[in-house]
Amino acid sequence: MADKDGLKVAKDYQVNEPFANQGNFQVKGAAALDWGMKHRMSKIFNPRTGKTVMFAFDHGYFMGSTAGLERLDITVPNLMPYVDVLMCTRGALRTCVPANNNCGVALRVTSGSSMLNDDLSHEVVAVDIEEAVRLNADCMAVQTFIGADGQLSSLDNLNRVVNAGMRYGIPTLGVVAVGKDMERTDRFFKLATRIVAEMGVQIVKTYNCEHFDEVVAACPVPIVVAGGKKLPEKEALTLAYDVIRQGAAGVDMGRNIFQSQHPIEMAQAVRKVVHEGFTDKEAYEFYLDSVN
Ligand code: 5RP
């Protein structure tokens, strides 16, 4: 084990140098993956833009019924034409999502904590790989708690899911959790995203922070950025624009879409930023024009 006092602070991120092992595939770090995995990754990351708009509505797995998601059966089908990937639990998928759609599926496969617990960092793998195959999942989402009490068990969960995913050709999405006591600095996100990527996941989900371009540069797989708590639409579009400009491969937004006064128009505006090169200002104008 390296002596941590003697470690040098990483600083040479070469943020203007493109990823060197891209090959001819649109997704970072995926050049050496098998065909099935690449095909699933192409369901997630548009082959033309290399990016994704994920719609997260898995909040119920630890928050129960959430404002804006009271009726998954109504809300989700309305939004499906405007997003690339549905991030959800198997319960929501089977009961409320019609199977005749073209969206990718990011299946939440861990559970175990809820808003009633003080410490959310203890989870188990709740969905096995055969179930992910049956549901035709395009990736499996695992919550990881770096620096929290549950770090070891969450990394054990992550590694077991990555191993199963490698056997069956299903990518794993490692979600970097930020608990109430965890810092949201670039130092934390550089540490956590890199640990999760080195465990072998094919996609990392994390949060925006200062020097986000360095977080992206140091992570050898695509980073999808979480929306987080509801912001005014203009600010949420600025968040999307900032992270895409700094190299994110997409966004995974929940509350900033389903709690918007105009969820469909908001999803469309986010798409404009992610896939069509709109600035935040242009996307917000599009949003305003669409709702007025
Ligand atoms: C929890 C998650 C959830 O999918 C995410 O929190 C939902 O999205 P949003 O924060 O944008 O409402 O990854 O860690």
mmCIF file of C-alpha atoms and ligand atoms in Angstrom:
data_model
loop_
_atom_site.group_PDB
_atom_site.id
_atom_site.type_symbol
_atom_site.label_atom_id
_atom_site.label_comp_id
_atom_site.label_asym_id
_atom_site.label_seq_id
_atom_site.Cartn_x
_atom_site.Cartn_y
_atom_site.Cartn_z
ATOM 1 C CA MET A 1 0.000 0.000 0.000
ATOM 2 C CA ALA A 2 1.420 3.409 -0.967
ATOM 3 C CA ASP A 3 2.302 5.719 1.873
ATOM 4 C CA LYS A 4 -0.471 8.334 1.626
ATOM 5 C CA ASP A 5 1.625 11.084 3.245
ATOM 6 C CA GLY A 6 4.134 10.750 0.397
ATOM 7 C CA LEU A 7 1.559 10.951 -2.405
ATOM 8 C CA LYS A 8 1.879 13.926 -4.730
ATOM 9 C CA VAL A 9 -1.212 15.991 -5.480
ATOM 10 C CA ALA A 10 -2.405 15.129 -9.002
ATOM 11 C CA LYS A 11 -2.485 18.181 -11.240
ATOM 12 C CA ASP A 12 -1.507 17.382 -14.820
ATOM 13 C CA TYR A 13 -4.908 16.595 -16.321
ATOM 14 C CA GLN A 14 -4.175 17.770 -19.907
ATOM 15 C CA VAL A 15 -7.816 18.730 -20.264
ATOM 16 C CA ASN A 16 -7.389 19.822 -23.868
ATOM 17 C CA GLU A 17 -6.012 16.456 -24.983
ATOM 18 C CA PRO A 18 -8.738 14.119 -26.262
ATOM 19 C CA PHE A 19 -9.017 10.638 -24.745
ATOM 20 C CA ALA A 20 -6.190 8.671 -26.350
ATOM 21 C CA ASN A 21 -7.796 5.214 -26.586
ATOM 22 C CA GLN A 22 -11.101 6.124 -28.255
ATOM 23 C CA GLY A 23 -10.765 3.746 -31.215
ATOM 24 C CA ASN A 24 -13.665 4.052 -33.671
ATOM 25 C CA PHE A 25 -16.429 3.799 -31.053
ATOM 26 C CA GLN A 26 -18.382 6.805 -29.817
ATOM 27 C CA VAL A 27 -18.031 6.024 -26.110
ATOM 28 C CA LYS A 28 -14.965 6.758 -24.000
ATOM 29 C CA GLY A 29 -13.188 3.727 -22.583
ATOM 30 C CA ALA A 30 -15.356 1.302 -24.541
ATOM 31 C CA ALA A 31 -13.074 0.473 -27.478
ATOM 32 C CA ALA A 32 -12.172 -2.971 -26.122
ATOM 33 C CA LEU A 33 -15.669 -4.043 -25.062
ATOM 34 C CA ASP A 34 -17.444 -6.996 -26.642
ATOM 35 C CA TRP A 35 -20.143 -6.520 -29.302
ATOM 36 C CA GLY A 36 -23.115 -6.974 -26.983
ATOM 37 C CA MET A 37 -21.834 -4.437 -24.515
ATOM 38 C CA LYS A 38 -21.071 -1.982 -27.295
ATOM 39 C CA HIS A 39 -24.578 -2.437 -28.649
ATOM 40 C CA ARG A 40 -26.070 -1.715 -25.220
ATOM 41 C CA MET A 41 -23.775 1.294 -24.832
ATOM 42 C CA SER A 42 -25.076 2.528 -28.199
ATOM 43 C CA LYS A 43 -28.614 2.325 -26.822
ATOM 44 C CA ILE A 44 -27.444 4.689 -24.079
ATOM 45 C CA PHE A 45 -24.997 6.956 -25.918
ATOM 46 C CA ASN A 46 -26.335 8.156 -29.255
ATOM 47 C CA PRO A 47 -23.999 6.853 -32.010
ATOM 48 C CA ARG A 48 -24.165 10.259 -33.752
ATOM 49 C CA THR A 49 -23.431 12.545 -30.778
ATOM 50 C CA GLY A 50 -21.870 10.104 -28.284
ATOM 51 C CA LYS A 51 -24.106 11.628 -25.609
ATOM 52 C CA THR A 52 -27.213 10.799 -23.604
ATOM 53 C CA VAL A 53 -30.205 12.311 -21.888
ATOM 54 C CA MET A 54 -31.152 9.962 -19.072
ATOM 55 C CA PHE A 55 -34.391 10.462 -17.205
ATOM 56 C CA ALA A 56 -34.094 9.381 -13.552
ATOM 57 C CA PHE A 57 -37.291 8.364 -11.794
ATOM 58 C CA ASP A 58 -35.822 5.828 -9.377
ATOM 59 C CA HIS A 59 -36.344 8.131 -6.381
ATOM 60 C CA GLY A 60 -38.988 5.821 -4.947
ATOM 61 C CA TYR A 61 -36.338 3.234 -4.155
ATOM 62 C CA PHE A 62 -35.285 5.288 -1.143
ATOM 63 C CA MET A 63 -37.652 8.280 -0.992
ATOM 64 C CA GLY A 64 -40.997 6.585 -1.532
ATOM 65 C CA SER A 65 -43.562 8.649 -3.418
ATOM 66 C CA THR A 66 -41.878 11.862 -4.555
ATOM 67 C CA ALA A 67 -43.471 15.125 -5.721
ATOM 68 C CA GLY A 68 -43.908 14.858 -9.474
ATOM 69 C CA LEU A 69 -43.681 11.067 -9.461
ATOM 70 C CA GLU A 70 -46.929 10.261 -7.699
ATOM 71 C CA ARG A 71 -48.235 8.648 -10.909
ATOM 72 C CA LEU A 72 -45.375 6.923 -12.695
ATOM 73 C CA ASP A 73 -47.885 5.334 -15.070
ATOM 74 C CA ILE A 74 -48.860 8.780 -16.398
ATOM 75 C CA THR A 75 -45.666 10.828 -16.035
ATOM 76 C CA VAL A 76 -43.168 8.392 -17.510
ATOM 77 C CA PRO A 77 -44.920 7.455 -20.797
ATOM 78 C CA ASN A 78 -45.497 11.166 -21.496
ATOM 79 C CA LEU A 79 -41.760 11.853 -21.264
ATOM 80 C CA MET A 80 -40.417 8.760 -23.010
ATOM 81 C CA PRO A 81 -40.371 10.249 -26.531
ATOM 82 C CA TYR A 82 -38.028 13.014 -25.346
ATOM 83 C CA VAL A 83 -35.322 11.099 -23.454
ATOM 84 C CA ASP A 84 -32.770 8.439 -24.397
ATOM 85 C CA VAL A 85 -32.671 6.308 -21.269
ATOM 86 C CA LEU A 86 -35.044 5.480 -18.419
ATOM 87 C CA MET A 87 -33.284 5.134 -15.064
ATOM 88 C CA CYS A 88 -35.596 3.253 -12.739
ATOM 89 C CA THR A 89 -36.296 0.301 -10.506
ATOM 90 C CA ARG A 90 -37.625 -3.016 -11.782
ATOM 91 C CA GLY A 91 -40.863 -2.350 -9.908
ATOM 92 C CA ALA A 92 -41.493 0.863 -11.796
ATOM 93 C CA LEU A 93 -40.393 -0.610 -15.115
ATOM 94 C CA ARG A 94 -42.665 -3.675 -15.036
ATOM 95 C CA THR A 95 -45.720 -1.919 -13.655
ATOM 96 C CA CYS A 96 -45.742 1.516 -15.276
ATOM 97 C CA VAL A 97 -43.573 1.548 -18.396
ATOM 98 C CA PRO A 98 -45.045 0.163 -21.628
ATOM 99 C CA ALA A 99 -42.470 -2.092 -23.275
ATOM 100 C CA ASN A 100 -43.126 -0.758 -26.775
ATOM 101 C CA ASN A 101 -40.631 2.093 -26.586
ATOM 102 C CA ASN A 102 -37.151 2.755 -27.916
ATOM 103 C CA CYS A 103 -35.537 4.048 -24.728
ATOM 104 C CA GLY A 104 -32.532 2.407 -23.135
ATOM 105 C CA VAL A 105 -32.942 1.126 -19.594
ATOM 106 C CA ALA A 106 -30.606 1.929 -16.686
ATOM 107 C CA LEU A 107 -31.856 -0.523 -14.104
ATOM 108 C CA ARG A 108 -31.327 0.350 -10.439
ATOM 109 C CA VAL A 109 -30.032 -2.916 -8.916
ATOM 110 C CA THR A 110 -29.127 -1.906 -5.357
ATOM 111 C CA SER A 111 -31.344 -0.989 -2.441
ATOM 112 C CA GLY A 112 -31.430 -0.997 1.330
ATOM 113 C CA SER A 113 -31.539 2.560 2.567
ATOM 114 C CA SER A 114 -34.370 5.037 2.918
ATOM 115 C CA MET A 115 -34.993 8.569 4.064
ATOM 116 C CA LEU A 116 -35.855 7.100 7.471
ATOM 117 C CA ASN A 117 -32.223 6.014 7.991
ATOM 118 C CA ASP A 118 -29.620 8.450 9.281
ATOM 119 C CA ASP A 119 -26.925 6.668 7.329
ATOM 120 C CA LEU A 120 -27.917 5.904 3.737
ATOM 121 C CA SER A 121 -24.641 4.228 2.860
ATOM 122 C CA HIS A 122 -25.576 0.596 3.484
ATOM 123 C CA GLU A 123 -27.105 -1.162 0.506
ATOM 124 C CA VAL A 124 -27.284 -4.651 -0.963
ATOM 125 C CA VAL A 125 -27.529 -5.981 -4.497
ATOM 126 C CA ALA A 126 -31.266 -6.476 -4.856
ATOM 127 C CA VAL A 127 -31.676 -7.442 -8.503
ATOM 128 C CA ASP A 128 -29.770 -10.382 -9.949
ATOM 129 C CA ILE A 129 -28.218 -10.570 -13.372
ATOM 130 C CA GLU A 130 -30.852 -12.934 -14.803
ATOM 131 C CA GLU A 131 -33.515 -10.358 -13.934
ATOM 132 C CA ALA A 132 -31.475 -7.661 -15.673
ATOM 133 C CA VAL A 133 -31.281 -9.908 -18.752
ATOM 134 C CA ARG A 134 -35.050 -10.610 -18.609
ATOM 135 C CA LEU A 135 -35.759 -6.887 -18.459
ATOM 136 C CA ASN A 136 -33.333 -6.267 -21.330
ATOM 137 C CA ALA A 137 -31.456 -3.702 -19.227
ATOM 138 C CA ASP A 138 -28.838 -1.663 -21.062
ATOM 139 C CA CYS A 139 -26.927 -1.011 -17.857
ATOM 140 C CA MET A 140 -27.204 -1.739 -14.139
ATOM 141 C CA ALA A 141 -26.943 1.158 -11.667
ATOM 142 C CA VAL A 142 -25.132 0.637 -8.372
ATOM 143 C CA GLN A 143 -24.907 3.245 -5.614
ATOM 144 C CA THR A 144 -21.351 3.675 -4.264
ATOM 145 C CA PHE A 145 -20.460 5.497 -1.065
ATOM 146 C CA ILE A 146 -16.807 6.514 -1.146
ATOM 147 C CA GLY A 147 -15.631 7.873 2.191
ATOM 148 C CA ALA A 148 -18.809 6.799 4.001
ATOM 149 C CA ASP A 149 -19.458 4.108 6.560
ATOM 150 C CA GLY A 150 -20.772 1.759 3.900
ATOM 151 C CA GLN A 151 -17.874 2.155 1.453
ATOM 152 C CA LEU A 152 -16.619 -1.428 1.695
ATOM 153 C CA SER A 153 -19.996 -3.079 1.231
ATOM 154 C CA SER A 154 -20.953 -0.702 -1.577
ATOM 155 C CA LEU A 155 -17.712 -1.506 -3.420
ATOM 156 C CA ASP A 156 -18.414 -5.195 -2.837
ATOM 157 C CA ASN A 157 -21.859 -4.669 -4.399
ATOM 158 C CA LEU A 158 -20.291 -2.785 -7.277
ATOM 159 C CA ASN A 159 -17.662 -5.424 -7.991
ATOM 160 C CA ARG A 160 -20.202 -8.246 -7.897
ATOM 161 C CA VAL A 161 -22.431 -6.420 -10.364
ATOM 162 C CA VAL A 162 -19.480 -5.578 -12.655
ATOM 163 C CA ASN A 163 -18.405 -9.246 -12.623
ATOM 164 C CA ALA A 164 -21.914 -10.434 -13.485
ATOM 165 C CA GLY A 165 -22.252 -7.713 -16.126
ATOM 166 C CA MET A 166 -19.011 -8.807 -17.766
ATOM 167 C CA ARG A 167 -20.302 -12.400 -17.947
ATOM 168 C CA TYR A 168 -23.540 -11.339 -19.658
ATOM 169 C CA GLY A 169 -22.452 -8.261 -21.589
ATOM 170 C CA ILE A 170 -24.399 -5.697 -19.548
ATOM 171 C CA PRO A 171 -22.597 -2.458 -18.618
ATOM 172 C CA THR A 172 -22.537 -1.205 -15.022
ATOM 173 C CA LEU A 173 -23.228 2.402 -14.097
ATOM 174 C CA GLY A 174 -21.486 3.371 -10.850
ATOM 175 C CA VAL A 175 -23.367 6.162 -9.078
ATOM 176 C CA VAL A 176 -21.146 8.315 -6.860
ATOM 177 C CA ALA A 177 -23.321 9.086 -3.857
ATOM 178 C CA VAL A 178 -23.005 12.263 -1.870
ATOM 179 C CA GLY A 179 -24.393 11.840 1.621
ATOM 180 C CA LYS A 180 -25.170 14.751 3.908
ATOM 181 C CA ASP A 181 -21.734 14.528 5.554
ATOM 182 C CA MET A 182 -19.794 14.092 2.325
ATOM 183 C CA GLU A 183 -17.934 16.945 0.686
ATOM 184 C CA ARG A 184 -18.830 18.074 -2.831
ATOM 185 C CA THR A 185 -15.389 19.287 -3.857
ATOM 186 C CA ASP A 186 -13.473 18.475 -7.008
ATOM 187 C CA ARG A 187 -10.991 16.685 -4.737
ATOM 188 C CA PHE A 188 -13.748 14.323 -3.578
ATOM 189 C CA PHE A 189 -15.203 13.774 -7.051
ATOM 190 C CA LYS A 190 -11.760 13.119 -8.597
ATOM 191 C CA LEU A 191 -11.128 10.504 -5.924
ATOM 192 C CA ALA A 192 -14.562 8.885 -6.034
ATOM 193 C CA THR A 193 -15.104 8.824 -9.813
ATOM 194 C CA ARG A 194 -11.667 7.370 -10.400
ATOM 195 C CA ILE A 195 -12.083 4.665 -7.759
ATOM 196 C CA VAL A 196 -15.435 3.680 -9.241
ATOM 197 C CA ALA A 197 -14.025 3.655 -12.804
ATOM 198 C CA GLU A 198 -11.064 1.534 -11.764
ATOM 199 C CA MET A 199 -13.454 -1.059 -10.298
ATOM 200 C CA GLY A 200 -14.397 -1.695 -13.945
ATOM 201 C CA VAL A 201 -17.688 0.128 -14.474
ATOM 202 C CA GLN A 202 -18.448 1.269 -18.002
ATOM 203 C CA ILE A 203 -20.272 4.499 -16.965
ATOM 204 C CA VAL A 204 -19.980 6.829 -13.948
ATOM 205 C CA LYS A 205 -22.724 9.090 -12.669
ATOM 206 C CA THR A 206 -21.651 12.008 -10.528
ATOM 207 C CA TYR A 207 -22.264 15.669 -9.736
ATOM 208 C CA ASN A 208 -20.971 18.939 -11.139
ATOM 209 C CA CYS A 209 -18.191 20.677 -9.212
ATOM 210 C CA GLU A 210 -15.370 23.189 -9.657
ATOM 211 C CA HIS A 211 -12.776 22.064 -12.212
ATOM 212 C CA PHE A 212 -15.248 19.539 -13.576
ATOM 213 C CA ASP A 213 -13.168 19.246 -16.766
ATOM 214 C CA GLU A 214 -10.378 17.747 -14.662
ATOM 215 C CA VAL A 215 -12.757 15.219 -13.120
ATOM 216 C CA VAL A 216 -13.753 14.211 -16.666
ATOM 217 C CA ALA A 217 -10.168 14.075 -17.932
ATOM 218 C CA ALA A 218 -9.057 11.784 -15.112
ATOM 219 C CA CYS A 219 -11.973 9.371 -15.522
ATOM 220 C CA PRO A 220 -11.442 6.770 -18.288
ATOM 221 C CA VAL A 221 -15.165 6.106 -18.836
ATOM 222 C CA PRO A 222 -18.032 8.477 -19.720
ATOM 223 C CA ILE A 223 -19.396 10.660 -16.945
ATOM 224 C CA VAL A 224 -23.118 11.365 -16.810
ATOM 225 C CA VAL A 225 -24.050 14.224 -14.505
ATOM 226 C CA ALA A 226 -26.865 14.076 -11.971
ATOM 227 C CA GLY A 227 -29.394 16.871 -11.957
ATOM 228 C CA GLY A 228 -29.853 17.005 -8.192
ATOM 229 C CA LYS A 229 -32.427 19.101 -6.420
ATOM 230 C CA LYS A 230 -34.904 21.163 -8.422
ATOM 231 C CA LEU A 231 -33.493 24.410 -9.781
ATOM 232 C CA PRO A 232 -35.211 27.115 -11.817
ATOM 233 C CA GLU A 233 -35.256 25.908 -15.453
ATOM 234 C CA LYS A 234 -32.708 28.505 -16.553
ATOM 235 C CA GLU A 235 -30.204 27.313 -13.926
ATOM 236 C CA ALA A 236 -30.794 23.664 -14.696
ATOM 237 C CA LEU A 237 -30.049 24.346 -18.369
ATOM 238 C CA THR A 238 -26.899 26.207 -17.353
ATOM 239 C CA LEU A 239 -25.856 23.184 -15.294
ATOM 240 C CA ALA A 240 -26.373 20.950 -18.335
ATOM 241 C CA TYR A 241 -24.487 23.343 -20.600
ATOM 242 C CA ASP A 242 -21.553 23.752 -18.193
ATOM 243 C CA VAL A 243 -20.975 20.037 -17.777
ATOM 244 C CA ILE A 244 -21.412 19.178 -21.469
ATOM 245 C CA ARG A 245 -18.965 21.960 -22.371
ATOM 246 C CA GLN A 246 -16.494 20.457 -19.931
ATOM 247 C CA GLY A 247 -16.723 16.956 -21.353
ATOM 248 C CA ALA A 248 -19.659 15.200 -19.687
ATOM 249 C CA ALA A 249 -21.190 12.494 -21.876
ATOM 250 C CA GLY A 250 -24.682 13.465 -20.829
ATOM 251 C CA VAL A 251 -26.995 14.228 -17.962
ATOM 252 C CA ASP A 252 -29.200 12.051 -15.798
ATOM 253 C CA MET A 253 -31.953 14.388 -14.667
ATOM 254 C CA GLY A 254 -34.896 13.615 -12.492
ATOM 255 C CA ARG A 255 -36.415 16.415 -10.439
ATOM 256 C CA ASN A 256 -35.277 19.117 -12.850
ATOM 257 C CA ILE A 257 -37.461 17.467 -15.462
ATOM 258 C CA PHE A 258 -40.412 15.899 -13.648
ATOM 259 C CA GLN A 259 -40.827 18.743 -11.131
ATOM 260 C CA SER A 260 -40.679 21.392 -13.855
ATOM 261 C CA GLN A 261 -43.931 23.157 -14.564
ATOM 262 C CA HIS A 262 -43.477 21.962 -18.142
ATOM 263 C CA PRO A 263 -41.655 18.624 -18.013
ATOM 264 C CA ILE A 264 -41.887 17.815 -21.733
ATOM 265 C CA GLU A 265 -40.594 21.210 -22.846
ATOM 266 C CA MET A 266 -37.839 21.012 -20.238
ATOM 267 C CA ALA A 267 -36.759 17.573 -21.470
ATOM 268 C CA GLN A 268 -36.713 18.924 -25.017
ATOM 269 C CA ALA A 269 -34.595 21.915 -23.952
ATOM 270 C CA VAL A 270 -32.113 19.628 -22.180
ATOM 271 C CA ARG A 271 -31.874 17.555 -25.385
ATOM 272 C CA LYS A 272 -31.019 20.703 -27.323
ATOM 273 C CA VAL A 273 -28.007 21.277 -25.060
ATOM 274 C CA VAL A 274 -26.865 17.658 -24.949
ATOM 275 C CA HIS A 275 -27.377 16.615 -28.579
ATOM 276 C CA GLU A 276 -27.675 19.784 -30.621
ATOM 277 C CA GLY A 277 -24.970 22.079 -29.287
ATOM 278 C CA PHE A 278 -27.357 24.732 -27.953
ATOM 279 C CA THR A 279 -25.986 27.110 -25.328
ATOM 280 C CA ASP A 280 -27.889 27.413 -22.062
ATOM 281 C CA LYS A 281 -29.240 30.769 -23.244
ATOM 282 C CA GLU A 282 -30.476 29.336 -26.552
ATOM 283 C CA ALA A 283 -32.020 26.340 -24.799
ATOM 284 C CA TYR A 284 -33.808 28.559 -22.298
ATOM 285 C CA GLU A 285 -35.184 30.701 -25.121
ATOM 286 C CA PHE A 286 -36.378 27.504 -26.789
ATOM 287 C CA TYR A 287 -38.021 26.475 -23.495
ATOM 288 C CA LEU A 288 -39.756 29.849 -23.110
ATOM 289 C CA ASP A 289 -40.936 29.837 -26.743
ATOM 290 C CA SER A 290 -42.287 26.306 -26.313
ATOM 291 C CA VAL A 291 -44.303 27.019 -23.167
ATOM 292 C CA ASN A 292 -45.708 30.372 -24.261
HETATM 293 C C1 5RP B 1 -29.560 8.923 -6.436
HETATM 294 C C2 5RP B 1 -29.708 8.921 -7.922
HETATM 295 C C3 5RP B 1 -31.024 9.263 -8.457
HETATM 296 O O1 5RP B 1 -31.224 8.628 -9.688
HETATM 297 C C4 5RP B 1 -31.043 10.731 -8.652
HETATM 298 O O2 5RP B 1 -30.928 11.364 -7.404
HETATM 299 C C5 5RP B 1 -32.258 11.214 -9.300
HETATM 300 O O3 5RP B 1 -32.095 12.332 -10.028
HETATM 301 P P1 5RP B 1 -32.222 13.859 -9.556
HETATM 302 O O4 5RP B 1 -31.249 14.062 -8.423
HETATM 303 O O5 5RP B 1 -31.843 14.586 -10.813
HETATM 304 O O6 5RP B 1 -33.627 14.135 -9.144
HETATM 305 O O7 5RP B 1 -28.821 8.656 -8.641
HETATM 306 O O8 5RP B 1 -28.212 8.926 -6.133
#
